[in-house]
PDB file of C-alpha atoms and ligand atoms in Angstrom:
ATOM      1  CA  UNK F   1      58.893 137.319 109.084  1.00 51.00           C
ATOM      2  CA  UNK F   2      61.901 135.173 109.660  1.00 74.00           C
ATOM      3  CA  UNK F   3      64.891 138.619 109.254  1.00 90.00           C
ATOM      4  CA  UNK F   4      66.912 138.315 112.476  1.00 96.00           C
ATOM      5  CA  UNK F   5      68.687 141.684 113.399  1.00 97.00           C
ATOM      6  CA  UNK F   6      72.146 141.392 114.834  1.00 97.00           C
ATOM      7  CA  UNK F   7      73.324 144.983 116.438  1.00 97.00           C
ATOM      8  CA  UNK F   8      76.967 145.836 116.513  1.00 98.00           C
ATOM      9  CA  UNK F   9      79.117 148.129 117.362  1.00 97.00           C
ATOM     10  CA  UNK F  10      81.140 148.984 114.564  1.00 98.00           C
ATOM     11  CA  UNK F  11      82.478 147.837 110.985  1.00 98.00           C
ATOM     12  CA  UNK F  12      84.750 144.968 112.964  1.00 98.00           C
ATOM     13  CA  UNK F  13      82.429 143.648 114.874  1.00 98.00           C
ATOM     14  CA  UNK F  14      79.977 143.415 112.199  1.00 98.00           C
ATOM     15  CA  UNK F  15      83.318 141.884 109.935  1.00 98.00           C
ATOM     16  CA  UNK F  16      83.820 139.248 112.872  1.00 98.00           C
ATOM     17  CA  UNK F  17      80.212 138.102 113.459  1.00 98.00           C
ATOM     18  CA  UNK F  18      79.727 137.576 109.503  1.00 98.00           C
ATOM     19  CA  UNK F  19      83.100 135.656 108.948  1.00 98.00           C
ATOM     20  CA  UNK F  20      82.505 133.278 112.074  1.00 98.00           C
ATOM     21  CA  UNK F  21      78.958 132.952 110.321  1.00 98.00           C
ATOM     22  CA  UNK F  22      80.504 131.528 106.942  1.00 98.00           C
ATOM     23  CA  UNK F  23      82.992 129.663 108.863  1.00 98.00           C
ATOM     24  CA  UNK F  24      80.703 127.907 110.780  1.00 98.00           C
ATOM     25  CA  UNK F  25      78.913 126.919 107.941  1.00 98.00           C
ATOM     26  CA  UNK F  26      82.337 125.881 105.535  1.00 98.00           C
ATOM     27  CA  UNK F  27      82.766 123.391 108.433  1.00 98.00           C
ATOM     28  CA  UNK F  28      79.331 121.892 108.583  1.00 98.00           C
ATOM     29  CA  UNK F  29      79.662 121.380 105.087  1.00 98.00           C
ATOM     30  CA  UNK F  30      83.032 121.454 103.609  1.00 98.00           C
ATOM     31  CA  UNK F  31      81.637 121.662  99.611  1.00 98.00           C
ATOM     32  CA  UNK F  32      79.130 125.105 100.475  1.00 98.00           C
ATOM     33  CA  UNK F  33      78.252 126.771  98.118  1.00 99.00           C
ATOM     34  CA  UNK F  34      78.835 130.593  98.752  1.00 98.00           C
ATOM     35  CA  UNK F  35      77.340 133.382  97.173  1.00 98.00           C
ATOM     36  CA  UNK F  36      80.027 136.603  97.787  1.00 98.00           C
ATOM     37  CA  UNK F  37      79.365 140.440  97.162  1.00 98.00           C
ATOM     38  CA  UNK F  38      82.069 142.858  96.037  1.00 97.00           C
ATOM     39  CA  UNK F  39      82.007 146.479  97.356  1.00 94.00           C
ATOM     40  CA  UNK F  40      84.026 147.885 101.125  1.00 95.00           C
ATOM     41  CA  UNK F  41      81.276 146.734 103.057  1.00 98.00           C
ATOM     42  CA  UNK F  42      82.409 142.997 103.073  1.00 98.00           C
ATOM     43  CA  UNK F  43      85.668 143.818 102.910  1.00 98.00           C
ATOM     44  CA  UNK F  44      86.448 142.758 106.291  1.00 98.00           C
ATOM     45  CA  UNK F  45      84.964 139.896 105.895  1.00 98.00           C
ATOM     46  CA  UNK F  46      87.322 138.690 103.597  1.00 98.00           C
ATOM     47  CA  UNK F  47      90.262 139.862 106.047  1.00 98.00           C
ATOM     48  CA  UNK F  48      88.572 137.470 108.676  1.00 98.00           C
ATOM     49  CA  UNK F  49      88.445 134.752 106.679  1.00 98.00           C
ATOM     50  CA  UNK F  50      92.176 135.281 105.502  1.00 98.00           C
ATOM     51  CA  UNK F  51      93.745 135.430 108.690  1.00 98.00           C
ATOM     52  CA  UNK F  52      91.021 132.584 110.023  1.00 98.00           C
ATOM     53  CA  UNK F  53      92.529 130.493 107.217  1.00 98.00           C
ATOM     54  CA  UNK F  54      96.452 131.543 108.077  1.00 98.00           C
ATOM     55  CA  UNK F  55      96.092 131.076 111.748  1.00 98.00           C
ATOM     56  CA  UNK F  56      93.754 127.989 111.853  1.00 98.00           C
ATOM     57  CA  UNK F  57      93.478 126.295 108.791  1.00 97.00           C
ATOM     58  CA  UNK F  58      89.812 126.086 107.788  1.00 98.00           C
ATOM     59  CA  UNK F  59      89.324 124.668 104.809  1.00 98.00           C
ATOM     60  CA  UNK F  60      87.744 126.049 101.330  1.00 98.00           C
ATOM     61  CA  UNK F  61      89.282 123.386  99.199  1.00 98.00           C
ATOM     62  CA  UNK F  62      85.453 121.826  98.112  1.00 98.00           C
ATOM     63  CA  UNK F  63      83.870 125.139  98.501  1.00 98.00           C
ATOM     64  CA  UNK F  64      82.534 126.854  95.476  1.00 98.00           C
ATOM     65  CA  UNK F  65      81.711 129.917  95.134  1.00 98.00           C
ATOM     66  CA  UNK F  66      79.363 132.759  93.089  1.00 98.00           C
ATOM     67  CA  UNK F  67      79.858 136.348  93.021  1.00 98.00           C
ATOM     68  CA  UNK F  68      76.805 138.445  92.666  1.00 98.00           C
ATOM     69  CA  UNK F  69      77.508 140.424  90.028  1.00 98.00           C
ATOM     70  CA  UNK F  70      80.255 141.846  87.613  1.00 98.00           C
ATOM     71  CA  UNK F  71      80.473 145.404  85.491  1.00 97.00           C
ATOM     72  CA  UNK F  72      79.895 144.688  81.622  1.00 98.00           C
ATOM     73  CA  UNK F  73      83.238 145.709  79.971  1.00 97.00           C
ATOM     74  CA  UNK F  74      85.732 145.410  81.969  1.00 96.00           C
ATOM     75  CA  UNK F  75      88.287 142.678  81.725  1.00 94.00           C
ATOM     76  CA  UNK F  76      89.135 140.341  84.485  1.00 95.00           C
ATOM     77  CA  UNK F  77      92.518 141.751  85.418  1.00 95.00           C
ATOM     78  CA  UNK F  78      90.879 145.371  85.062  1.00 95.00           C
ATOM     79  CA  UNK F  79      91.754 146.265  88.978  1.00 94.00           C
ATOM     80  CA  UNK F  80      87.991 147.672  88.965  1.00 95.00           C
ATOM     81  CA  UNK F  81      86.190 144.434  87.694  1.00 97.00           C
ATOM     82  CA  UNK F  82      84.888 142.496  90.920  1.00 97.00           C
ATOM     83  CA  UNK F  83      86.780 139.168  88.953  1.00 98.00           C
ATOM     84  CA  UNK F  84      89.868 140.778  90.316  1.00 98.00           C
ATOM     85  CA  UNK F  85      88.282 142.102  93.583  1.00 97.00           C
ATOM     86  CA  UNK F  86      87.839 138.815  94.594  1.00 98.00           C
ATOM     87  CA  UNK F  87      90.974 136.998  93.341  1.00 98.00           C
ATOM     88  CA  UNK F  88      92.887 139.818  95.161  1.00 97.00           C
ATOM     89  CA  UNK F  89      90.860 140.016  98.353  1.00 98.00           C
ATOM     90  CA  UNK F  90      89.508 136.574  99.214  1.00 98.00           C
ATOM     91  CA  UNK F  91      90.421 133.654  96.620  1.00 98.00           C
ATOM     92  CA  UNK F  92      94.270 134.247  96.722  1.00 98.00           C
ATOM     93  CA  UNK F  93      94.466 134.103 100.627  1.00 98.00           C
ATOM     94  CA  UNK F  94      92.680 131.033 100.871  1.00 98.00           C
ATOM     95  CA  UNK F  95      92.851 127.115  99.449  1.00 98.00           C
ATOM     96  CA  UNK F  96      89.877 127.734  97.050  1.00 98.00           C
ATOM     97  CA  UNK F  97      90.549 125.812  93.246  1.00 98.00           C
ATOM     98  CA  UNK F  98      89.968 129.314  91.277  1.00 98.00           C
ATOM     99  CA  UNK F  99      88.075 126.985  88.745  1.00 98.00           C
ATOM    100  CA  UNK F 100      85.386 126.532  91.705  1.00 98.00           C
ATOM    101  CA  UNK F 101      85.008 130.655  91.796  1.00 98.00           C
ATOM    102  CA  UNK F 102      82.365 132.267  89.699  1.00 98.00           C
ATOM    103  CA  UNK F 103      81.481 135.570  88.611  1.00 98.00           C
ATOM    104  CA  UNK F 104      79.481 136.825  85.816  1.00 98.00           C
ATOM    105  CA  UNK F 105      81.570 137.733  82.354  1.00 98.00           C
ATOM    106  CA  UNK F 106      80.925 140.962  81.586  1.00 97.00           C
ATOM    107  CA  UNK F 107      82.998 140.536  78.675  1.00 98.00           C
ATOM    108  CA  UNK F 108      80.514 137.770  77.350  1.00 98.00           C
ATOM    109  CA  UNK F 109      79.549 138.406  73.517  1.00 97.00           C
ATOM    110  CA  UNK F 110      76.253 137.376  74.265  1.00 98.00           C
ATOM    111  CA  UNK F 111      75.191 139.025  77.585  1.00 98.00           C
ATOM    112  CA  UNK F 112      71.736 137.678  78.030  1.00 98.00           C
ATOM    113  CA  UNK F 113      73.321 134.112  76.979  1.00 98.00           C
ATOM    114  CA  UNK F 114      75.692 134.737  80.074  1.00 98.00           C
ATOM    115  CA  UNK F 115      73.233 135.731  82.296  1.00 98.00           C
ATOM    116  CA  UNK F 116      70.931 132.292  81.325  1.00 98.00           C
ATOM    117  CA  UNK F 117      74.286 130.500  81.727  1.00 98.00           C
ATOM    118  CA  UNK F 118      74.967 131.735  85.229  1.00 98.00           C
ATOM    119  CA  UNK F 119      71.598 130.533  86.363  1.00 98.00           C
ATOM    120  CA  UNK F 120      72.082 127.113  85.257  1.00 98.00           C
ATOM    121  CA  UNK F 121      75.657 127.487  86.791  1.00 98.00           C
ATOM    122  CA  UNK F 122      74.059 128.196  90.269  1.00 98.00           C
ATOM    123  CA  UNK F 123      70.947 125.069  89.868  1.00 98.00           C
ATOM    124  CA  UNK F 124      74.203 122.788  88.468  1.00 98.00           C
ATOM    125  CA  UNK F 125      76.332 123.420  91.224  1.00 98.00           C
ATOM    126  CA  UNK F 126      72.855 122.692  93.737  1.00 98.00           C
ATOM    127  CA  UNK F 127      72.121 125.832  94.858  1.00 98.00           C
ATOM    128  CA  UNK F 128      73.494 129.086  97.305  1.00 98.00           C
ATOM    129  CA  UNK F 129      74.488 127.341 100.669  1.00 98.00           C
ATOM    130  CA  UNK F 130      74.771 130.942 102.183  1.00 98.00           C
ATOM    131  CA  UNK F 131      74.547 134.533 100.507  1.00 98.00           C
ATOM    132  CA  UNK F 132      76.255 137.489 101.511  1.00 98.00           C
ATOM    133  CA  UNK F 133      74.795 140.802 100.429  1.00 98.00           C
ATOM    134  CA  UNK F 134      75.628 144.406 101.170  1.00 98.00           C
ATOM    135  CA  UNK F 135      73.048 147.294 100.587  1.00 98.00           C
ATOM    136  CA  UNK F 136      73.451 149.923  98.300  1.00 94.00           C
ATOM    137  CA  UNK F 137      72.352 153.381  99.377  1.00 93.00           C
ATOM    138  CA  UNK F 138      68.873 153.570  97.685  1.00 92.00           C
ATOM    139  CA  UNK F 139      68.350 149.598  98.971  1.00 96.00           C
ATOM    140  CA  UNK F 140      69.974 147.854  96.399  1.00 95.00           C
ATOM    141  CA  UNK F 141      70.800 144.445  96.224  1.00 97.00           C
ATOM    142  CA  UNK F 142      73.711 142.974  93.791  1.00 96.00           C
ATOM    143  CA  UNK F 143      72.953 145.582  91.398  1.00 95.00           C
ATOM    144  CA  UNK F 144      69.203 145.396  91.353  1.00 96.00           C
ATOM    145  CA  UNK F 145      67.626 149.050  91.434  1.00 93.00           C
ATOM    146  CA  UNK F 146      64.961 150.242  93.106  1.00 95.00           C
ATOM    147  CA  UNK F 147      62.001 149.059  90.536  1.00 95.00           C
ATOM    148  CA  UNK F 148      63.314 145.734  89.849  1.00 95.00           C
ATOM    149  CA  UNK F 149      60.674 143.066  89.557  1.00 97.00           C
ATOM    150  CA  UNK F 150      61.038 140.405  92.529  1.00 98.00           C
ATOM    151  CA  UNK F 151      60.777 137.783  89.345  1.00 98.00           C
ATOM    152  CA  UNK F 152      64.012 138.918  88.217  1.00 97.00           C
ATOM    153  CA  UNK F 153      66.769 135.955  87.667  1.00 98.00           C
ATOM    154  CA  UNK F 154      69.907 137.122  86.254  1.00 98.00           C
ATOM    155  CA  UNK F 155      70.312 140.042  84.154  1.00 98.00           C
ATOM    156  CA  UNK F 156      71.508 142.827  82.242  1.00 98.00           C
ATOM    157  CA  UNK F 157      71.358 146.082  84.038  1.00 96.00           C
ATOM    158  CA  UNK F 158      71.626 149.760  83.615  1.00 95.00           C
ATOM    159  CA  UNK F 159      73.024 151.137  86.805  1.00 94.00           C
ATOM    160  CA  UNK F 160      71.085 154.025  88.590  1.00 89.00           C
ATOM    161  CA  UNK F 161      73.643 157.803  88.492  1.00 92.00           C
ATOM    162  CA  UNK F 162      73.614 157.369  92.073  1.00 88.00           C
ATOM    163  CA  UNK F 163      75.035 153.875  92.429  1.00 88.00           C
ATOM    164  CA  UNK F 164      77.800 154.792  89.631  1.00 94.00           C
ATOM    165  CA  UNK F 165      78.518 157.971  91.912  1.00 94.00           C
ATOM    166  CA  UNK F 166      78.900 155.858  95.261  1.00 89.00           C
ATOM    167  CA  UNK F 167      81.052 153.250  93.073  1.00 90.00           C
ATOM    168  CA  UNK F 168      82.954 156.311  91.060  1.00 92.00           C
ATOM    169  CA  UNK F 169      85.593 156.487  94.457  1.00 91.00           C
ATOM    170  CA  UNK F 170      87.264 153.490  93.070  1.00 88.00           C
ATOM    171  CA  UNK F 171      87.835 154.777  89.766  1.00 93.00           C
ATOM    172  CA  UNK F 172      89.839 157.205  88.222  1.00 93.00           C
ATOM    173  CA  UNK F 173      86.706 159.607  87.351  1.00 95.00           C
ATOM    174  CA  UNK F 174      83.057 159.149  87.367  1.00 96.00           C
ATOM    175  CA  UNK F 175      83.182 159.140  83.249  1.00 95.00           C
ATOM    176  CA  UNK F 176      84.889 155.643  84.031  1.00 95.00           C
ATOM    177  CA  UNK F 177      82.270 153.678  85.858  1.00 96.00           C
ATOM    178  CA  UNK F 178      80.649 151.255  83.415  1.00 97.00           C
ATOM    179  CA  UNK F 179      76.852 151.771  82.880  1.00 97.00           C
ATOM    180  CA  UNK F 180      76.032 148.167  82.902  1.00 97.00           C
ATOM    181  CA  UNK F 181      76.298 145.247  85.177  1.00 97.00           C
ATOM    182  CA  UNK F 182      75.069 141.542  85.121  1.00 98.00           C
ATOM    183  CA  UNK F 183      73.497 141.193  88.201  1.00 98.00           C
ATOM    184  CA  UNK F 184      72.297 138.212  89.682  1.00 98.00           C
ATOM    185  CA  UNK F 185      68.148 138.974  89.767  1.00 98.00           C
ATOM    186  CA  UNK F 186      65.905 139.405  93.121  1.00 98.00           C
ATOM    187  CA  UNK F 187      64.222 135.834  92.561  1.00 98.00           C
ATOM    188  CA  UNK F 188      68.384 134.192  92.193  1.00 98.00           C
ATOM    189  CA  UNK F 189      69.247 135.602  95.402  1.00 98.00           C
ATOM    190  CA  UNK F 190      65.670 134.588  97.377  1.00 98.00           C
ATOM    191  CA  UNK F 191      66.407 131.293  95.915  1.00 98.00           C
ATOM    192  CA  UNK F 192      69.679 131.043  98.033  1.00 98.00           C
ATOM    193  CA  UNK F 193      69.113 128.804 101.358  1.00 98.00           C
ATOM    194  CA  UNK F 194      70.324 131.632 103.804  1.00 98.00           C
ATOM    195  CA  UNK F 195      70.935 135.115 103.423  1.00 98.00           C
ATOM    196  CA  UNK F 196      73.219 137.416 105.513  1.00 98.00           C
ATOM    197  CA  UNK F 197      73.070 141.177 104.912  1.00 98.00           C
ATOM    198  CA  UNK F 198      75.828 143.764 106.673  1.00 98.00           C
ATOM    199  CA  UNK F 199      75.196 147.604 106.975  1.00 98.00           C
ATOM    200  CA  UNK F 200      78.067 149.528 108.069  1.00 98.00           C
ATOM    201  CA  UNK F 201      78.191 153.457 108.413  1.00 98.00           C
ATOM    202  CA  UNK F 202      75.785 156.525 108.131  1.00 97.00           C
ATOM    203  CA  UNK F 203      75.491 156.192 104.553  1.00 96.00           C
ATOM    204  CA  UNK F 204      73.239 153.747 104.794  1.00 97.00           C
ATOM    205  CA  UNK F 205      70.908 154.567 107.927  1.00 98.00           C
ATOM    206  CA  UNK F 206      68.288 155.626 105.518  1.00 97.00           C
ATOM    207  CA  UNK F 207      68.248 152.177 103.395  1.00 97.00           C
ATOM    208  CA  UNK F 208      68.549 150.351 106.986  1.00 98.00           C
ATOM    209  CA  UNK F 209      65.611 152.406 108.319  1.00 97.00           C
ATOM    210  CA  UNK F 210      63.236 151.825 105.596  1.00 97.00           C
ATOM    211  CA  UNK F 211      64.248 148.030 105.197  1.00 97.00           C
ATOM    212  CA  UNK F 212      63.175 147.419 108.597  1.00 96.00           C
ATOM    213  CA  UNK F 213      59.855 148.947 108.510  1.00 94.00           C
ATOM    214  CA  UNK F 214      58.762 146.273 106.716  1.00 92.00           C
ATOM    215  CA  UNK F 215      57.126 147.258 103.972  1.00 95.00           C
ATOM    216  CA  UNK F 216      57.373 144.918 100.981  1.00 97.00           C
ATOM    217  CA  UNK F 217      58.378 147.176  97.912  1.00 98.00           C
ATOM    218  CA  UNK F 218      60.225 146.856  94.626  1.00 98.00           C
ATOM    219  CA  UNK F 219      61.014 150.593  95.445  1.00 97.00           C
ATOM    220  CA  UNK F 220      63.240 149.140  97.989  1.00 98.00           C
ATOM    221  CA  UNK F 221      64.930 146.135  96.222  1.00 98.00           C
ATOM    222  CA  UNK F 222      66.530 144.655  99.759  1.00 98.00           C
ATOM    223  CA  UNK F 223      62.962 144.683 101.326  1.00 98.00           C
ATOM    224  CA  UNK F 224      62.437 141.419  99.051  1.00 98.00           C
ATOM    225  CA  UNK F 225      64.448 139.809 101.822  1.00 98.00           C
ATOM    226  CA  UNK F 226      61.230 139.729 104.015  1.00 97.00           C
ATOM    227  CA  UNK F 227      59.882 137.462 102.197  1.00 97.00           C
ATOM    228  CA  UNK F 228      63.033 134.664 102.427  1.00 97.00           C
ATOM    229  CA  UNK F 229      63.001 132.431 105.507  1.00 97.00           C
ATOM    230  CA  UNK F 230      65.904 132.582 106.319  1.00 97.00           C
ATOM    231  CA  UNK F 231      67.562 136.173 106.825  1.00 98.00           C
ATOM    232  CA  UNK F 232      70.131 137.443 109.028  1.00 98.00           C
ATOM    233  CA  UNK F 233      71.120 141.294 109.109  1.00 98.00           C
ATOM    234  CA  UNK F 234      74.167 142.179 110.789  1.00 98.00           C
ATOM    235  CA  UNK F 235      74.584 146.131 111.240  1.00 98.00           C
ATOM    236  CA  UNK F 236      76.273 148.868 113.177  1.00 98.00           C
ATOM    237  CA  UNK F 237      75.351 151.589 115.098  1.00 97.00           C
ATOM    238  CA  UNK F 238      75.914 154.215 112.273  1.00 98.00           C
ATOM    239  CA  UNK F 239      73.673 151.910 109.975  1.00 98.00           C
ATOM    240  CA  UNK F 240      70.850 151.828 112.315  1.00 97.00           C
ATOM    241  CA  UNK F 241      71.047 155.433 113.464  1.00 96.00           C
ATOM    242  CA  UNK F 242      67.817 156.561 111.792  1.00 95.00           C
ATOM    243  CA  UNK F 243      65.755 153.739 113.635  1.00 88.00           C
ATOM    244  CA  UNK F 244      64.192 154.610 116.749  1.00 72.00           C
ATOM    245  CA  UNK F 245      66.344 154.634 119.723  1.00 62.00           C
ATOM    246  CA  UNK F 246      64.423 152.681 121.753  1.00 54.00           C
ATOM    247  CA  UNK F 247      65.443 149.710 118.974  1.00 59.00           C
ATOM    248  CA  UNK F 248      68.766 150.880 118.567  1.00 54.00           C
ATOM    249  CA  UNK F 249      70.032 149.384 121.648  1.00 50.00           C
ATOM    250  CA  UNK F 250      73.522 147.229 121.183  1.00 49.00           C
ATOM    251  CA  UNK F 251      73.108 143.459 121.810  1.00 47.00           C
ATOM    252  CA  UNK F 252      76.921 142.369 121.019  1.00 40.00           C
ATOM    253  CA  UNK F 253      79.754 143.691 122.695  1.00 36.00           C
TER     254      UNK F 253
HETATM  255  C1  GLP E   1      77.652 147.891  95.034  1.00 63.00           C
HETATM  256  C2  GLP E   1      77.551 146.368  94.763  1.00 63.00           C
HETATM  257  C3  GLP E   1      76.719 145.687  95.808  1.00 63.00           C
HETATM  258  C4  GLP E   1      77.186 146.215  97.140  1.00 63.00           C
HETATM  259  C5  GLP E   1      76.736 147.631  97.315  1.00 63.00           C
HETATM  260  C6  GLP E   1      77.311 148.329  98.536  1.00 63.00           C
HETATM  261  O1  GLP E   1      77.231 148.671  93.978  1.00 63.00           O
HETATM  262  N1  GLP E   1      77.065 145.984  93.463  1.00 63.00           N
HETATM  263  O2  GLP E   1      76.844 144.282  95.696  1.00 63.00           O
HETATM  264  O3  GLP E   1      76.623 145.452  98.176  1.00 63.00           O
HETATM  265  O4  GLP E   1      76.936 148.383  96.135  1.00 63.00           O
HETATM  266  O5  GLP E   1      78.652 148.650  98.370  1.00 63.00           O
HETATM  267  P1  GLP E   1      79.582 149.099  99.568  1.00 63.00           P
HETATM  268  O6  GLP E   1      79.733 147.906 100.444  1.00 63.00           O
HETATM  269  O7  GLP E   1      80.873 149.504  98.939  1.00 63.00           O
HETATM  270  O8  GLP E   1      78.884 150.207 100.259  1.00 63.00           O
END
């Protein structure tokens, strides 16, 4: 199994390691394609890359990007869709053409339509250079619940009470958390050319703990990643907290 396990300290270090990870790879190859995730996780990520861009000028002016998923319903300049997530967090600090930024429309009229379109969107534009995933608290990935198929591609999806709690602090109640996503599918995001995952905080220990056990299991929708060559993890101390101590040891500073 080709998953590689960076241990950090904490949420910055974690932030810092993944943004000189998509750096790196923006200057090896100035058109990337990026696949981005929404959610706080990656948050500082996006700061990184901001103030990378501000104080030394890299480049994402041939870079295109694809978002992993987007709530069905809410309109791009809702403040909860992940459209304007990304415009506010990441494309508006950097050089990026907002015409080379994609995320699903979850205000398509035809939803399964828009989720074939977004698959020939990803083969047209050659493929996920690099894919940046966080983990949901029962292992998600995008918005693929425990029990999706590994075949998956891009689809509809009917999120799981507890994800719509976890994703409930952003709105104004619970009763305001769309039920459905389009999510890009297991078998999109194993088709991506390198994968980096970041775990940050207790919250996730137990997803972190059972993903690296190893067991293969749609009941774990992030332990598909075992079977991509290609994988880095990059997780904190909190996040690895339920693994033994004897692996729990810190390898970056
Ligand atoms: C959300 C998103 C995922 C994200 C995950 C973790 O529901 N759809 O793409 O990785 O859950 O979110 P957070 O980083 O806020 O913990």
């Amino acid at each position: 199994m080709a998953m590689k396990l960076l241990k950090v300290a904490d949420y910055a270090e974690m932030s810092r390691q993944a943004a000189d990870i998509i750096i790196k790879q923006v200057k090896e190859k100035p058109n990337a394609v990026l696949g981005l995730a929404t959610g706080s996780t990656v948050l500082g990520v996006y700061r990184e890359l901001a103030a990378d861009h501000r104080q030394h000028g890299t480049s994402y002016r041939l870079v295109r990007t694809v978002n992993l998923d987007e709530y069905v319903g809410l309109d791009p300049d809702h403040p909860n869709s992940y459209r304007y997530y990304m415009n506010q967090h990441l494309f508006a600090q950097l050089d990026i053409p907002l015409h080379e930024t994609h995320v699903p429309d979850g205000l398509a009229a035809d939803l399964d339509e828009e989720c074939r379109r977004y698959e020939r969107l990803i083969d047209e534009l050659g493929g996920i250079d690099l894919q940046l995933l966080g983990i949901g608290r029962n292992g998600h990935i995008g918005f693929n619940e425990p029990g999706t198929p590994f075949s998956t591609a891009t689809h509809v999806v009917e999120l799981t009470e507890l994800t719509r709690e976890a994703n409930a602090r952003f709105f104004p109640s619970l009763d305001d958390v769309p039920r459905y996503a389009i999510t890009m599918g297991i078998a999109t995001i194993l088709r991506s050319r390198r994968i980096v995952l970041l775990a940050s905080g207790e919250e996730k220990a137990d997803a972190m703990a059972r993903l690296l056990e190893g067991v293969v299991t749609p009941d774990l929708p992030a332990s598909a990643l075992h079977l991509h060559p290609d994988v880095t993890i990059i997780a904190d101390c909190e996040a690895l907290s339920l693994i033994p101590k004897e692996k729990r040891r810190v390898d970056a500073p």
